[in-house]
């Protein structure tokens, strides 16, 4: 009897763990950047600016903006996954929780260390949640949806969105600086690295049923499954490298 249906079920706990650990670490890493005080990623510059104007916490603003961005998926005909909906809430909540226990740091060395830790942790978080394959974040989905509807390149769409939210955030009082530049330069390579680290192993082909074509057919199925998994991981890495808010995103 084939065991193929059981294999995806055995992978599900790991995928769920990767998703929610990744989203929690993403929120924590964003809090590190806030406390470092050297500049945030473009979307968090926007969130911080709105927080300054509304009196809400930055995490609450992140949740509200994520929900509004998700509504933009409707005309773009994007389909959210479990990771998309979880992203809206988990990142903002864990960001606020981390800010509640993490104090501001002072001194250039301490700020630089916290900034570096935040960027690296953000790369780890992005690799975890994207490799879980539960769907992109609302901001990343907005980017890919506009890319599909307009025919413009992902890079151009991403740049346009992020320059817009960055400029709006600065005007609203958000913090942009050397940390913003460092994040933009480092997050793509880090995300690609950790996507490879946390990629799910390819599913093995089910054993052949009695009387079926033997080993040669099984090997062909295994090779096809491996090639499909490799292509999927490569596509995920490319999407991650093009999205700066990869988990929020």
PDB file of C-alpha atoms in Angstrom:
ATOM      1  CA  UNK A   1       0.000   0.000   0.000  1.00  0.00           C
ATOM      2  CA  UNK A   2       1.371   3.448  -0.919  1.00  0.00           C
ATOM      3  CA  UNK A   3       2.394   5.746   1.923  1.00  0.00           C
ATOM      4  CA  UNK A   4       2.314   8.884  -0.231  1.00  0.00           C
ATOM      5  CA  UNK A   5      -0.693  10.573   1.497  1.00  0.00           C
ATOM      6  CA  UNK A   6       1.048  10.323   4.881  1.00  0.00           C
ATOM      7  CA  UNK A   7       4.179  12.176   3.837  1.00  0.00           C
ATOM      8  CA  UNK A   8       2.637  15.667   3.420  1.00  0.00           C
ATOM      9  CA  UNK A   9       0.889  15.194   6.786  1.00  0.00           C
ATOM     10  CA  UNK A  10       4.235  14.454   8.451  1.00  0.00           C
ATOM     11  CA  UNK A  11       5.694  17.625   6.929  1.00  0.00           C
ATOM     12  CA  UNK A  12       2.832  19.836   8.109  1.00  0.00           C
ATOM     13  CA  UNK A  13       4.014  20.277  11.737  1.00  0.00           C
ATOM     14  CA  UNK A  14       7.431  21.403  10.554  1.00  0.00           C
ATOM     15  CA  UNK A  15       5.910  23.809   8.045  1.00  0.00           C
ATOM     16  CA  UNK A  16       3.615  25.321  10.676  1.00  0.00           C
ATOM     17  CA  UNK A  17       6.510  25.633  13.124  1.00  0.00           C
ATOM     18  CA  UNK A  18       8.645  27.361  10.502  1.00  0.00           C
ATOM     19  CA  UNK A  19       5.809  29.721   9.596  1.00  0.00           C
ATOM     20  CA  UNK A  20       5.022  30.932  13.109  1.00  0.00           C
ATOM     21  CA  UNK A  21       8.595  30.967  14.409  1.00  0.00           C
ATOM     22  CA  UNK A  22       9.568  32.934  11.309  1.00  0.00           C
ATOM     23  CA  UNK A  23       6.779  35.477  11.745  1.00  0.00           C
ATOM     24  CA  UNK A  24       7.563  35.895  15.451  1.00  0.00           C
ATOM     25  CA  UNK A  25      11.259  36.414  14.721  1.00  0.00           C
ATOM     26  CA  UNK A  26      10.366  38.897  11.996  1.00  0.00           C
ATOM     27  CA  UNK A  27       8.431  41.009  14.484  1.00  0.00           C
ATOM     28  CA  UNK A  28      11.268  40.758  17.015  1.00  0.00           C
ATOM     29  CA  UNK A  29      13.879  41.725  14.420  1.00  0.00           C
ATOM     30  CA  UNK A  30      11.829  44.770  13.433  1.00  0.00           C
ATOM     31  CA  UNK A  31      11.774  45.808  17.101  1.00  0.00           C
ATOM     32  CA  UNK A  32      15.590  45.500  17.187  1.00  0.00           C
ATOM     33  CA  UNK A  33      15.811  47.993  14.316  1.00  0.00           C
ATOM     34  CA  UNK A  34      13.478  50.389  16.115  1.00  0.00           C
ATOM     35  CA  UNK A  35      15.549  50.293  19.309  1.00  0.00           C
ATOM     36  CA  UNK A  36      18.825  50.644  17.382  1.00  0.00           C
ATOM     37  CA  UNK A  37      17.563  54.040  16.210  1.00  0.00           C
ATOM     38  CA  UNK A  38      19.625  54.077  12.998  1.00  0.00           C
ATOM     39  CA  UNK A  39      16.816  53.677  10.480  1.00  0.00           C
ATOM     40  CA  UNK A  40      14.147  51.144   9.595  1.00  0.00           C
ATOM     41  CA  UNK A  41      13.159  49.269   6.469  1.00  0.00           C
ATOM     42  CA  UNK A  42      10.870  51.321   4.173  1.00  0.00           C
ATOM     43  CA  UNK A  43       7.568  49.837   5.336  1.00  0.00           C
ATOM     44  CA  UNK A  44       8.457  50.263   9.007  1.00  0.00           C
ATOM     45  CA  UNK A  45       9.497  53.871   8.359  1.00  0.00           C
ATOM     46  CA  UNK A  46       5.933  54.304   7.107  1.00  0.00           C
ATOM     47  CA  UNK A  47       4.461  52.423  10.082  1.00  0.00           C
ATOM     48  CA  UNK A  48       6.509  54.469  12.529  1.00  0.00           C
ATOM     49  CA  UNK A  49       5.453  57.718  10.876  1.00  0.00           C
ATOM     50  CA  UNK A  50       1.791  56.752  11.101  1.00  0.00           C
ATOM     51  CA  UNK A  51       2.288  55.713  14.718  1.00  0.00           C
ATOM     52  CA  UNK A  52       3.701  59.156  15.491  1.00  0.00           C
ATOM     53  CA  UNK A  53       0.628  60.800  13.971  1.00  0.00           C
ATOM     54  CA  UNK A  54      -2.066  58.497  15.360  1.00  0.00           C
ATOM     55  CA  UNK A  55      -0.696  57.712  18.800  1.00  0.00           C
ATOM     56  CA  UNK A  56      -1.035  53.991  18.105  1.00  0.00           C
ATOM     57  CA  UNK A  57       1.794  51.549  18.708  1.00  0.00           C
ATOM     58  CA  UNK A  58       3.917  50.741  15.665  1.00  0.00           C
ATOM     59  CA  UNK A  59       2.798  47.114  15.870  1.00  0.00           C
ATOM     60  CA  UNK A  60      -0.871  48.108  15.812  1.00  0.00           C
ATOM     61  CA  UNK A  61      -0.229  50.311  12.785  1.00  0.00           C
ATOM     62  CA  UNK A  62       1.572  47.406  11.091  1.00  0.00           C
ATOM     63  CA  UNK A  63      -1.477  45.189  11.605  1.00  0.00           C
ATOM     64  CA  UNK A  64      -3.858  47.867  10.310  1.00  0.00           C
ATOM     65  CA  UNK A  65      -1.732  48.619   7.234  1.00  0.00           C
ATOM     66  CA  UNK A  66      -1.329  44.903   6.522  1.00  0.00           C
ATOM     67  CA  UNK A  67      -5.102  44.431   6.607  1.00  0.00           C
ATOM     68  CA  UNK A  68      -5.642  47.393   4.259  1.00  0.00           C
ATOM     69  CA  UNK A  69      -2.976  46.136   1.855  1.00  0.00           C
ATOM     70  CA  UNK A  70      -4.650  42.725   1.898  1.00  0.00           C
ATOM     71  CA  UNK A  71      -7.874  44.350   0.698  1.00  0.00           C
ATOM     72  CA  UNK A  72      -5.953  45.578  -2.351  1.00  0.00           C
ATOM     73  CA  UNK A  73      -5.447  41.948  -3.302  1.00  0.00           C
ATOM     74  CA  UNK A  74      -9.126  41.724  -4.297  1.00  0.00           C
ATOM     75  CA  UNK A  75      -8.926  43.808  -7.516  1.00  0.00           C
ATOM     76  CA  UNK A  76      -5.510  42.261  -8.229  1.00  0.00           C
ATOM     77  CA  UNK A  77      -7.059  38.775  -7.963  1.00  0.00           C
ATOM     78  CA  UNK A  78      -4.445  37.552  -5.536  1.00  0.00           C
ATOM     79  CA  UNK A  79      -5.309  34.596  -3.305  1.00  0.00           C
ATOM     80  CA  UNK A  80      -4.108  34.753   0.314  1.00  0.00           C
ATOM     81  CA  UNK A  81      -2.801  31.707   2.142  1.00  0.00           C
ATOM     82  CA  UNK A  82      -2.532  30.845   5.803  1.00  0.00           C
ATOM     83  CA  UNK A  83       0.843  32.598   5.909  1.00  0.00           C
ATOM     84  CA  UNK A  84      -0.664  35.751   4.418  1.00  0.00           C
ATOM     85  CA  UNK A  85      -3.388  36.103   7.028  1.00  0.00           C
ATOM     86  CA  UNK A  86      -1.078  35.059   9.882  1.00  0.00           C
ATOM     87  CA  UNK A  87       1.466  37.616   8.734  1.00  0.00           C
ATOM     88  CA  UNK A  88      -1.006  40.470   9.130  1.00  0.00           C
ATOM     89  CA  UNK A  89      -1.376  39.827  12.856  1.00  0.00           C
ATOM     90  CA  UNK A  90       1.702  37.938  14.045  1.00  0.00           C
ATOM     91  CA  UNK A  91       4.402  40.391  12.966  1.00  0.00           C
ATOM     92  CA  UNK A  92       2.805  43.463  14.548  1.00  0.00           C
ATOM     93  CA  UNK A  93       1.911  41.681  17.785  1.00  0.00           C
ATOM     94  CA  UNK A  94       5.383  40.231  18.312  1.00  0.00           C
ATOM     95  CA  UNK A  95       6.942  43.556  17.387  1.00  0.00           C
ATOM     96  CA  UNK A  96       4.998  45.334  20.123  1.00  0.00           C
ATOM     97  CA  UNK A  97       5.724  42.524  22.600  1.00  0.00           C
ATOM     98  CA  UNK A  98       9.466  42.785  21.932  1.00  0.00           C
ATOM     99  CA  UNK A  99       9.445  46.572  22.190  1.00  0.00           C
ATOM    100  CA  UNK A 100       7.759  46.246  25.591  1.00  0.00           C
ATOM    101  CA  UNK A 101      10.781  44.393  27.020  1.00  0.00           C
ATOM    102  CA  UNK A 102      13.635  45.799  24.923  1.00  0.00           C
ATOM    103  CA  UNK A 103      15.014  49.199  25.935  1.00  0.00           C
ATOM    104  CA  UNK A 104      16.627  51.779  23.679  1.00  0.00           C
ATOM    105  CA  UNK A 105      20.387  51.431  23.336  1.00  0.00           C
ATOM    106  CA  UNK A 106      22.894  54.272  23.423  1.00  0.00           C
ATOM    107  CA  UNK A 107      26.313  54.636  21.892  1.00  0.00           C
ATOM    108  CA  UNK A 108      27.378  53.968  18.317  1.00  0.00           C
ATOM    109  CA  UNK A 109      28.775  50.484  18.975  1.00  0.00           C
ATOM    110  CA  UNK A 110      25.685  49.274  20.806  1.00  0.00           C
ATOM    111  CA  UNK A 111      23.404  50.727  18.123  1.00  0.00           C
ATOM    112  CA  UNK A 112      25.441  49.157  15.325  1.00  0.00           C
ATOM    113  CA  UNK A 113      25.435  45.776  17.088  1.00  0.00           C
ATOM    114  CA  UNK A 114      21.659  45.829  17.594  1.00  0.00           C
ATOM    115  CA  UNK A 115      21.127  46.957  14.003  1.00  0.00           C
ATOM    116  CA  UNK A 116      23.298  44.110  12.706  1.00  0.00           C
ATOM    117  CA  UNK A 117      21.520  41.570  14.904  1.00  0.00           C
ATOM    118  CA  UNK A 118      18.153  42.851  13.705  1.00  0.00           C
ATOM    119  CA  UNK A 119      19.049  42.602  10.017  1.00  0.00           C
ATOM    120  CA  UNK A 120      20.515  39.095  10.336  1.00  0.00           C
ATOM    121  CA  UNK A 121      17.546  37.912  12.413  1.00  0.00           C
ATOM    122  CA  UNK A 122      15.233  39.386   9.795  1.00  0.00           C
ATOM    123  CA  UNK A 123      16.987  37.295   7.131  1.00  0.00           C
ATOM    124  CA  UNK A 124      16.586  34.171   9.278  1.00  0.00           C
ATOM    125  CA  UNK A 125      12.898  34.961   9.804  1.00  0.00           C
ATOM    126  CA  UNK A 126      12.315  35.539   6.087  1.00  0.00           C
ATOM    127  CA  UNK A 127      13.956  32.234   5.190  1.00  0.00           C
ATOM    128  CA  UNK A 128      11.868  30.375   7.760  1.00  0.00           C
ATOM    129  CA  UNK A 129       8.454  31.683   6.831  1.00  0.00           C
ATOM    130  CA  UNK A 130       8.878  31.757   3.047  1.00  0.00           C
ATOM    131  CA  UNK A 131      10.358  28.231   2.972  1.00  0.00           C
ATOM    132  CA  UNK A 132       7.249  27.026   4.840  1.00  0.00           C
ATOM    133  CA  UNK A 133       5.259  27.775   1.644  1.00  0.00           C
ATOM    134  CA  UNK A 134       2.043  29.049   3.182  1.00  0.00           C
ATOM    135  CA  UNK A 135       1.757  32.097   0.926  1.00  0.00           C
ATOM    136  CA  UNK A 136       3.448  35.519   0.752  1.00  0.00           C
ATOM    137  CA  UNK A 137       2.952  38.413   3.127  1.00  0.00           C
ATOM    138  CA  UNK A 138       0.354  41.038   2.155  1.00  0.00           C
ATOM    139  CA  UNK A 139       2.971  43.571   0.999  1.00  0.00           C
ATOM    140  CA  UNK A 140       4.849  41.015  -1.106  1.00  0.00           C
ATOM    141  CA  UNK A 141       1.561  39.914  -2.639  1.00  0.00           C
ATOM    142  CA  UNK A 142       0.771  43.524  -3.550  1.00  0.00           C
ATOM    143  CA  UNK A 143       4.107  43.705  -5.369  1.00  0.00           C
ATOM    144  CA  UNK A 144       3.634  40.458  -7.298  1.00  0.00           C
ATOM    145  CA  UNK A 145      -0.002  41.316  -8.082  1.00  0.00           C
ATOM    146  CA  UNK A 146       0.937  44.694  -9.557  1.00  0.00           C
ATOM    147  CA  UNK A 147       3.754  43.042 -11.482  1.00  0.00           C
ATOM    148  CA  UNK A 148       1.287  40.604 -13.033  1.00  0.00           C
ATOM    149  CA  UNK A 149      -1.385  43.193 -13.818  1.00  0.00           C
ATOM    150  CA  UNK A 150       0.906  45.922 -15.170  1.00  0.00           C
ATOM    151  CA  UNK A 151       3.555  43.809 -16.882  1.00  0.00           C
ATOM    152  CA  UNK A 152       6.294  45.862 -15.217  1.00  0.00           C
ATOM    153  CA  UNK A 153       9.348  44.127 -13.806  1.00  0.00           C
ATOM    154  CA  UNK A 154       9.315  42.989 -10.180  1.00  0.00           C
ATOM    155  CA  UNK A 155      12.293  45.211  -9.461  1.00  0.00           C
ATOM    156  CA  UNK A 156      10.568  48.295 -10.870  1.00  0.00           C
ATOM    157  CA  UNK A 157       7.301  47.601  -9.018  1.00  0.00           C
ATOM    158  CA  UNK A 158       9.131  46.905  -5.767  1.00  0.00           C
ATOM    159  CA  UNK A 159      11.233  50.058  -6.085  1.00  0.00           C
ATOM    160  CA  UNK A 160       8.185  52.188  -6.827  1.00  0.00           C
ATOM    161  CA  UNK A 161       6.226  50.842  -3.847  1.00  0.00           C
ATOM    162  CA  UNK A 162       9.097  51.106  -1.392  1.00  0.00           C
ATOM    163  CA  UNK A 163      10.175  54.591  -2.451  1.00  0.00           C
ATOM    164  CA  UNK A 164       6.562  55.707  -2.067  1.00  0.00           C
ATOM    165  CA  UNK A 165       6.104  54.309   1.438  1.00  0.00           C
ATOM    166  CA  UNK A 166       9.582  55.458   2.477  1.00  0.00           C
ATOM    167  CA  UNK A 167       8.947  59.047   1.346  1.00  0.00           C
ATOM    168  CA  UNK A 168       5.524  59.055   3.022  1.00  0.00           C
ATOM    169  CA  UNK A 169       7.015  57.633   6.218  1.00  0.00           C
ATOM    170  CA  UNK A 170       9.763  60.242   6.387  1.00  0.00           C
ATOM    171  CA  UNK A 171       7.233  63.027   5.846  1.00  0.00           C
ATOM    172  CA  UNK A 172       5.139  61.586   8.682  1.00  0.00           C
ATOM    173  CA  UNK A 173       8.126  61.477  11.043  1.00  0.00           C
ATOM    174  CA  UNK A 174       9.489  57.946  10.586  1.00  0.00           C
ATOM    175  CA  UNK A 175      13.192  57.188  11.036  1.00  0.00           C
ATOM    176  CA  UNK A 176      15.282  56.601   7.911  1.00  0.00           C
ATOM    177  CA  UNK A 177      19.060  56.494   7.972  1.00  0.00           C
ATOM    178  CA  UNK A 178      22.091  54.267   7.636  1.00  0.00           C
ATOM    179  CA  UNK A 179      20.050  51.326   8.929  1.00  0.00           C
ATOM    180  CA  UNK A 180      17.612  51.748   6.040  1.00  0.00           C
ATOM    181  CA  UNK A 181      20.465  51.539   3.525  1.00  0.00           C
ATOM    182  CA  UNK A 182      22.128  48.608   5.329  1.00  0.00           C
ATOM    183  CA  UNK A 183      18.840  46.715   5.378  1.00  0.00           C
ATOM    184  CA  UNK A 184      18.239  47.283   1.674  1.00  0.00           C
ATOM    185  CA  UNK A 185      21.729  46.031   0.775  1.00  0.00           C
ATOM    186  CA  UNK A 186      21.821  43.010   3.081  1.00  0.00           C
ATOM    187  CA  UNK A 187      18.327  41.556   3.192  1.00  0.00           C
ATOM    188  CA  UNK A 188      18.340  40.019  -0.304  1.00  0.00           C
ATOM    189  CA  UNK A 189      21.536  37.951   0.095  1.00  0.00           C
ATOM    190  CA  UNK A 190      20.614  36.990   3.669  1.00  0.00           C
ATOM    191  CA  UNK A 191      17.143  35.841   2.623  1.00  0.00           C
ATOM    192  CA  UNK A 192      18.574  33.734  -0.189  1.00  0.00           C
ATOM    193  CA  UNK A 193      21.064  32.134   2.202  1.00  0.00           C
ATOM    194  CA  UNK A 194      18.468  31.226   4.818  1.00  0.00           C
ATOM    195  CA  UNK A 195      15.932  30.057   2.249  1.00  0.00           C
ATOM    196  CA  UNK A 196      18.481  27.386   1.323  1.00  0.00           C
ATOM    197  CA  UNK A 197      19.132  26.587   4.980  1.00  0.00           C
ATOM    198  CA  UNK A 198      15.451  26.125   5.858  1.00  0.00           C
ATOM    199  CA  UNK A 199      14.196  24.677   2.561  1.00  0.00           C
ATOM    200  CA  UNK A 200      11.986  21.640   3.036  1.00  0.00           C
ATOM    201  CA  UNK A 201      13.580  18.414   1.790  1.00  0.00           C
ATOM    202  CA  UNK A 202      12.075  17.119  -1.470  1.00  0.00           C
ATOM    203  CA  UNK A 203       9.416  14.482  -1.062  1.00  0.00           C
ATOM    204  CA  UNK A 204      10.551  10.965  -1.885  1.00  0.00           C
ATOM    205  CA  UNK A 205       8.626   9.125  -4.570  1.00  0.00           C
ATOM    206  CA  UNK A 206       6.177   6.528  -3.205  1.00  0.00           C
ATOM    207  CA  UNK A 207       7.255   2.881  -3.473  1.00  0.00           C
ATOM    208  CA  UNK A 208       5.915   1.155  -6.580  1.00  0.00           C
ATOM    209  CA  UNK A 209       2.823  -0.951  -6.239  1.00  0.00           C
ATOM    210  CA  UNK A 210       3.154  -4.688  -6.764  1.00  0.00           C
ATOM    211  CA  UNK A 211       3.369  -5.534 -10.445  1.00  0.00           C
ATOM    212  CA  UNK A 212       4.064  -1.940 -11.549  1.00  0.00           C
ATOM    213  CA  UNK A 213       6.965  -0.816 -13.742  1.00  0.00           C
ATOM    214  CA  UNK A 214       9.963  -1.190 -11.478  1.00  0.00           C
ATOM    215  CA  UNK A 215      12.953   0.880 -10.528  1.00  0.00           C
ATOM    216  CA  UNK A 216      13.398   2.889 -13.685  1.00  0.00           C
ATOM    217  CA  UNK A 217       9.970   4.512 -13.424  1.00  0.00           C
ATOM    218  CA  UNK A 218      10.473   5.169  -9.709  1.00  0.00           C
ATOM    219  CA  UNK A 219      13.772   6.902 -10.364  1.00  0.00           C
ATOM    220  CA  UNK A 220      12.174   9.078 -13.021  1.00  0.00           C
ATOM    221  CA  UNK A 221       9.432  10.105 -10.579  1.00  0.00           C
ATOM    222  CA  UNK A 222      11.995  10.921  -7.894  1.00  0.00           C
ATOM    223  CA  UNK A 223      14.036  12.985 -10.344  1.00  0.00           C
ATOM    224  CA  UNK A 224      10.943  14.923 -11.414  1.00  0.00           C
ATOM    225  CA  UNK A 225       9.949  15.589  -7.789  1.00  0.00           C
ATOM    226  CA  UNK A 226      13.475  16.771  -6.981  1.00  0.00           C
ATOM    227  CA  UNK A 227      13.558  19.080 -10.014  1.00  0.00           C
ATOM    228  CA  UNK A 228      10.159  20.520  -9.078  1.00  0.00           C
ATOM    229  CA  UNK A 229      11.260  21.172  -5.491  1.00  0.00           C
ATOM    230  CA  UNK A 230      14.472  22.812  -6.722  1.00  0.00           C
ATOM    231  CA  UNK A 231      12.563  25.079  -9.094  1.00  0.00           C
ATOM    232  CA  UNK A 232      10.129  26.035  -6.312  1.00  0.00           C
ATOM    233  CA  UNK A 233      12.966  26.895  -3.917  1.00  0.00           C
ATOM    234  CA  UNK A 234      14.677  28.960  -6.618  1.00  0.00           C
ATOM    235  CA  UNK A 235      11.469  30.893  -7.299  1.00  0.00           C
ATOM    236  CA  UNK A 236      10.978  31.519  -3.588  1.00  0.00           C
ATOM    237  CA  UNK A 237      14.533  32.803  -3.251  1.00  0.00           C
ATOM    238  CA  UNK A 238      14.059  35.152  -6.197  1.00  0.00           C
ATOM    239  CA  UNK A 239      10.826  36.522  -4.756  1.00  0.00           C
ATOM    240  CA  UNK A 240      12.409  36.966  -1.353  1.00  0.00           C
ATOM    241  CA  UNK A 241      15.397  38.823  -2.754  1.00  0.00           C
ATOM    242  CA  UNK A 242      13.069  41.234  -4.513  1.00  0.00           C
ATOM    243  CA  UNK A 243      10.951  41.988  -1.459  1.00  0.00           C
ATOM    244  CA  UNK A 244      12.321  44.030   1.391  1.00  0.00           C
ATOM    245  CA  UNK A 245       9.576  43.260   3.806  1.00  0.00           C
ATOM    246  CA  UNK A 246       9.635  39.685   2.998  1.00  0.00           C
ATOM    247  CA  UNK A 247       7.680  38.559   6.084  1.00  0.00           C
ATOM    248  CA  UNK A 248       5.693  41.533   6.450  1.00  0.00           C
ATOM    249  CA  UNK A 249       5.975  41.801   2.957  1.00  0.00           C
TER     250      UNK A 249
END
